Amino acid sequence: MIPALTFGAGAGAGLWLLLAWALPPRPALGERLAQVNATRSPTPIVVGGVDWVSTWGRAFVPVLRALGLPGVKIENDLRVAARGVDTYLASKALLALAGLAAPWLLHAVLALAGLSLGTEVPALAGLVLAALGFLIPDLDVRAKATRLRKEFRDALSAFVDLVWITLAGGAGVEAALGDAAAIGHGPAFDKIRRALNAAQLTRTTPWNSLRQLGEELDITELSELAASISLAGTEGARVRASLAAKAQALRTHQVTDAEADAQAATERMALPVTLLFLGFLGFIAYPAVIQVLNGL
């Protein structure tokens, strides 16, 4: 009974996905009007590339988009990781299909060897592995985005220091931003340079491009920096003291995060030491416990 229900549910879901891909639902009139009247968003500064994953899983991307994937938070994480949305959705679909098919392939190999696990075990294992494969890209993107945001904040602290030093030397705001970005190296400075180059090409102010980059990467410190610099660029405010205070705050936050990471690593090390100590006590107490039990 369980195999029949499992196969029926899988076949029904597969047919529904196939029909949704072949015959997509017609959008409502309100959605059409919203697309026509919507203002065109600026071109993203950070974009992801196309690889073989998106090529093989391209057929499943419209279906997953119709389901509302990915969310706003995941989209920001994808921008930070410089990974395309289509690649992310295709990887979710391919990993889910691989997890669903892997137990059946193992079942076929065992059947050729004369062994059989039945149909319930591959079916349940396939559903579990498919769910895990569908969630693995989310966990990977979030972990990578968290790490890259931390690295970007560390680089932003150095960038603010360089801007402040350049402003103290008598340079203008735009020249200070360009010189500070040209000195640094790494992915964070590459993104900042790309944002400043985009501002030059589009004839916009550099602080607007930095603000857009901060919104795309979901880094509030960069947006706050752009707001502070815009005061100097538009209203002539003196921001050297403000930038020095912001750089100090970023360094303090960086030290606090490093101390928190070190404390977390220390707490994680306590568990292996405790288990090792308990195992050592078990080896010592085992002979005495056996003697007591045998004497009863």
Coordinates of C-alpha atoms in Angstrom, one line a residue:
M1 CA 0.0 0.0 0.0
I2 CA 2.8 2.4 0.9
P3 CA 4.7 1.9 -2.3
A4 CA 1.6 2.5 -4.4
L5 CA 0.8 5.7 -2.5
T6 CA 4.4 6.9 -2.8
F7 CA 4.6 6.2 -6.6
G8 CA 1.2 7.8 -7.1
A9 CA 2.2 11.0 -5.2
G10 CA 5.5 11.1 -7.1
A11 CA 3.8 10.6 -10.4
G12 CA 1.2 13.3 -9.7
A13 CA 3.8 15.8 -8.6
G14 CA 5.9 15.1 -11.7
L15 CA 2.9 15.5 -14.0
W16 CA 1.9 18.8 -12.2
L17 CA 5.5 20.2 -12.6
L18 CA 5.5 19.1 -16.3
L19 CA 2.2 20.8 -17.0
A20 CA 3.2 23.9 -15.0
W21 CA 6.4 24.1 -17.2
A22 CA 4.7 23.4 -20.5
L23 CA 1.5 25.5 -19.9
P24 CA 2.4 28.3 -17.5
P25 CA -0.6 30.1 -15.9
R26 CA -1.6 33.3 -17.6
P27 CA -0.7 36.3 -15.4
A28 CA -3.5 38.5 -14.0
L29 CA -4.3 41.9 -15.5
G30 CA -3.1 43.6 -12.4
E31 CA 0.3 42.0 -12.6
R32 CA 0.6 43.0 -16.3
L33 CA -0.3 46.6 -15.5
A34 CA 2.2 46.6 -12.5
Q35 CA 4.9 45.4 -14.8
V36 CA 4.1 48.2 -17.4
N37 CA 3.8 51.0 -14.8
A38 CA 6.8 49.9 -12.7
T39 CA 9.8 52.1 -12.7
R40 CA 12.9 50.4 -14.1
S41 CA 15.3 49.3 -11.4
P42 CA 18.9 50.2 -11.7
T43 CA 21.2 47.6 -13.2
P44 CA 22.7 45.4 -10.4
I45 CA 26.3 46.1 -9.7
V46 CA 27.0 42.5 -8.6
V47 CA 25.8 39.8 -11.0
G48 CA 26.3 36.1 -11.2
G49 CA 27.6 34.0 -14.1
V50 CA 26.1 31.1 -15.9
D51 CA 27.5 27.6 -15.6
W52 CA 26.5 24.0 -16.5
V53 CA 24.2 23.8 -13.5
S54 CA 21.8 26.4 -14.9
T55 CA 22.1 24.8 -18.4
W56 CA 21.0 21.4 -17.2
G57 CA 18.4 22.6 -14.8
R58 CA 17.0 25.4 -16.9
A59 CA 13.7 23.6 -17.5
F60 CA 12.9 23.7 -13.8
V61 CA 13.7 27.4 -13.2
P62 CA 10.3 28.8 -14.4
V63 CA 8.4 26.3 -12.2
L64 CA 10.4 27.3 -9.1
R65 CA 10.0 31.0 -9.9
A66 CA 6.2 30.4 -10.2
L67 CA 6.3 29.0 -6.7
G68 CA 7.8 32.3 -5.4
L69 CA 11.4 31.2 -5.1
P70 CA 13.8 32.6 -4.1
G71 CA 12.8 34.9 -1.3
V72 CA 14.1 38.4 -0.8
K73 CA 16.7 37.3 1.8
I74 CA 18.1 34.6 -0.4
E75 CA 18.3 37.1 -3.4
N76 CA 20.4 39.4 -1.2
D77 CA 22.6 36.4 -0.2
L78 CA 23.0 35.4 -3.9
R79 CA 24.2 38.9 -4.8
V80 CA 26.7 38.8 -2.0
A81 CA 28.0 35.4 -3.2
A82 CA 28.0 36.6 -6.8
R83 CA 25.8 33.7 -7.8
G84 CA 22.9 33.9 -10.3
V85 CA 19.3 33.2 -9.3
D86 CA 18.9 30.7 -12.2
T87 CA 22.0 28.8 -11.1
Y88 CA 20.6 28.7 -7.5
L89 CA 17.2 27.4 -8.6
A90 CA 18.7 24.9 -11.1
S91 CA 21.0 23.5 -8.4
K92 CA 18.0 23.0 -6.0
A93 CA 16.1 21.1 -8.7
L94 CA 19.1 19.0 -9.8
L95 CA 20.1 18.1 -6.2
A96 CA 16.5 17.2 -5.3
L97 CA 16.3 14.9 -8.4
A98 CA 19.6 13.4 -7.6
G99 CA 18.6 12.7 -4.1
L100 CA 15.3 11.2 -5.3
A101 CA 17.1 8.9 -7.8
A102 CA 20.1 7.8 -5.8
P103 CA 18.3 5.2 -3.6
W104 CA 16.7 3.7 -6.6
L105 CA 20.0 3.4 -8.4
L106 CA 21.5 1.7 -5.3
H107 CA 18.4 -0.6 -5.2
A108 CA 19.0 -1.5 -8.8
V109 CA 22.6 -2.4 -8.2
L110 CA 21.7 -4.5 -5.2
A111 CA 19.0 -6.2 -7.2
L112 CA 21.6 -7.2 -9.8
A113 CA 23.7 -8.6 -7.0
G114 CA 20.8 -10.7 -5.8
L115 CA 19.9 -8.5 -2.8
S116 CA 16.7 -6.6 -2.3
L117 CA 15.7 -3.9 0.2
G118 CA 12.1 -3.8 -0.9
T119 CA 10.4 -0.7 -2.3
E120 CA 9.6 1.1 0.9
V121 CA 13.2 1.8 1.9
P122 CA 14.3 3.4 -1.5
A123 CA 11.0 5.4 -1.6
L124 CA 11.4 6.9 1.9
A125 CA 15.1 7.4 1.5
G126 CA 14.5 9.1 -1.9
L127 CA 12.0 11.5 -0.3
V128 CA 14.4 12.4 2.6
L129 CA 17.4 12.9 0.3
A130 CA 15.3 14.9 -2.1
A131 CA 14.3 17.3 0.7
L132 CA 17.9 17.5 1.9
G133 CA 19.1 18.2 -1.7
F134 CA 16.5 20.9 -2.0
L135 CA 17.7 22.6 1.2
I136 CA 21.4 22.3 0.7
P137 CA 21.8 25.3 -1.7
D138 CA 20.0 27.5 0.9
L139 CA 22.4 26.5 3.6
D140 CA 25.4 26.9 1.4
V141 CA 24.4 30.3 0.1
R142 CA 23.6 31.6 3.6
A143 CA 26.9 30.4 5.0
K144 CA 28.9 31.8 2.1
A145 CA 27.0 35.2 2.2
T146 CA 27.6 35.5 6.0
R147 CA 31.3 34.9 5.6
L148 CA 31.6 37.3 2.6
R149 CA 29.7 40.0 4.5
K150 CA 32.1 39.7 7.4
E151 CA 35.1 40.0 5.0
F152 CA 33.5 43.0 3.3
R153 CA 33.0 44.8 6.6
D154 CA 36.6 44.1 7.5
A155 CA 37.7 45.6 4.1
L156 CA 35.2 48.5 4.5
S157 CA 37.0 49.5 7.7
A158 CA 40.3 49.8 5.8
F159 CA 38.5 51.6 3.0
V160 CA 37.1 54.2 5.4
D161 CA 40.5 54.8 6.9
L162 CA 42.0 55.3 3.4
V163 CA 39.3 57.8 2.5
W164 CA 39.8 59.7 5.7
I165 CA 43.6 59.9 5.2
T166 CA 43.1 61.0 1.6
L167 CA 40.6 63.7 2.6
A168 CA 43.1 64.9 5.3
G169 CA 45.7 65.3 2.5
G170 CA 43.4 67.9 0.8
A171 CA 41.8 65.7 -1.9
G172 CA 38.2 66.0 -2.9
V173 CA 35.5 63.6 -2.0
E174 CA 35.3 61.8 -5.4
A175 CA 39.1 61.7 -5.7
A176 CA 39.4 60.3 -2.2
L177 CA 36.9 57.6 -3.0
G178 CA 38.7 56.6 -6.2
D179 CA 42.2 56.7 -4.7
A180 CA 41.1 54.6 -1.7
A181 CA 39.4 52.0 -3.8
A182 CA 42.5 51.8 -6.2
I183 CA 44.8 51.0 -3.3
G184 CA 43.0 48.0 -1.8
H185 CA 42.9 44.5 -3.2
G186 CA 40.4 41.7 -2.8
P187 CA 36.7 41.0 -3.7
A188 CA 35.4 43.8 -1.5
F189 CA 37.6 46.4 -3.1
D190 CA 36.7 45.0 -6.5
K191 CA 33.0 45.5 -5.8
I192 CA 33.7 49.1 -4.6
R193 CA 35.7 49.9 -7.7
R194 CA 33.0 48.4 -9.9
A195 CA 30.4 50.6 -8.2
L196 CA 32.6 53.8 -8.7
N197 CA 33.2 52.9 -12.3
A198 CA 29.4 52.4 -12.8
A199 CA 28.9 55.9 -11.3
Q200 CA 31.3 57.4 -13.8
L201 CA 29.7 55.6 -16.8
T202 CA 26.1 56.4 -15.8
R203 CA 26.9 60.1 -14.8
T204 CA 25.7 59.6 -11.3
T205 CA 27.3 60.5 -8.0
P206 CA 29.6 57.8 -6.4
W207 CA 27.8 57.9 -3.1
N208 CA 24.6 56.8 -4.9
S209 CA 26.4 53.8 -6.4
L210 CA 27.8 52.9 -3.0
R211 CA 24.4 53.2 -1.4
Q212 CA 23.0 50.9 -4.2
L213 CA 25.8 48.5 -3.6
G214 CA 25.1 48.5 0.2
E215 CA 21.4 47.7 -0.5
E216 CA 22.2 44.9 -2.9
L217 CA 24.7 43.3 -0.5
D218 CA 22.5 44.1 2.6
I219 CA 25.4 45.8 4.3
T220 CA 24.0 48.7 6.3
E221 CA 27.5 50.0 7.1
L222 CA 28.1 50.8 3.5
S223 CA 24.8 52.5 3.1
E224 CA 25.6 54.6 6.2
L225 CA 29.0 55.5 4.7
A226 CA 27.4 56.6 1.5
A227 CA 24.9 58.8 3.4
S228 CA 27.8 60.4 5.3
I229 CA 29.8 61.1 2.2
S230 CA 26.7 62.5 0.4
L231 CA 26.5 65.2 2.9
A232 CA 30.1 66.3 2.0
G233 CA 29.4 66.0 -1.7
T234 CA 26.0 67.8 -1.8
E235 CA 26.0 70.1 1.2
G236 CA 29.7 70.7 1.7
A237 CA 29.7 69.2 5.2
R238 CA 33.0 68.3 6.8
V239 CA 33.0 64.6 7.2
R240 CA 36.6 63.8 8.2
A241 CA 35.7 63.5 11.9
S242 CA 32.6 61.5 11.0
L243 CA 34.6 59.1 8.9
A244 CA 37.2 58.7 11.6
A245 CA 34.5 57.9 14.1
K246 CA 32.9 55.4 11.7
A247 CA 36.3 53.7 11.1
Q248 CA 36.8 53.4 14.8
A249 CA 33.3 51.9 15.2
L250 CA 34.0 49.4 12.5
R251 CA 37.3 48.3 14.1
T252 CA 35.6 48.0 17.5
H253 CA 32.8 45.9 15.9
Q254 CA 35.5 43.8 14.1
V255 CA 37.3 43.1 17.4
T256 CA 34.0 42.2 19.1
D257 CA 33.2 39.7 16.4
A258 CA 36.6 38.2 16.6
E259 CA 36.3 37.8 20.4
A260 CA 32.8 36.2 19.9
D261 CA 34.1 33.8 17.3
A262 CA 37.0 32.8 19.6
Q263 CA 34.6 32.3 22.5
A264 CA 32.3 30.1 20.3
A265 CA 35.3 28.1 19.1
T266 CA 36.4 27.6 22.8
E267 CA 32.9 26.4 23.7
R268 CA 32.9 24.0 20.7
M269 CA 36.2 22.5 21.8
A270 CA 34.7 21.8 25.3
L271 CA 32.5 19.0 23.9
P272 CA 35.2 16.8 22.4
V273 CA 37.3 17.2 25.6
T274 CA 34.3 16.2 27.7
L275 CA 33.6 13.2 25.6
L276 CA 37.3 12.2 25.7
F277 CA 37.3 12.5 29.5
L278 CA 34.1 10.4 29.9
G279 CA 35.6 7.7 27.6
F280 CA 38.8 7.7 29.8
L281 CA 36.7 7.3 32.9
G282 CA 34.8 4.5 31.3
F283 CA 38.0 2.6 30.6
I284 CA 39.1 3.1 34.2
A285 CA 35.8 2.2 35.8
Y286 CA 35.0 -0.8 33.5
P287 CA 37.0 -3.5 35.4
A288 CA 35.6 -2.4 38.7
V289 CA 32.0 -2.4 37.4
I290 CA 32.4 -5.9 35.9
Q291 CA 33.8 -7.2 39.2
V292 CA 30.9 -5.8 41.1
L293 CA 28.3 -7.2 38.6
N294 CA 30.0 -10.6 38.7
G295 CA 30.0 -10.7 42.5
L296 CA 26.2 -10.2 42.7

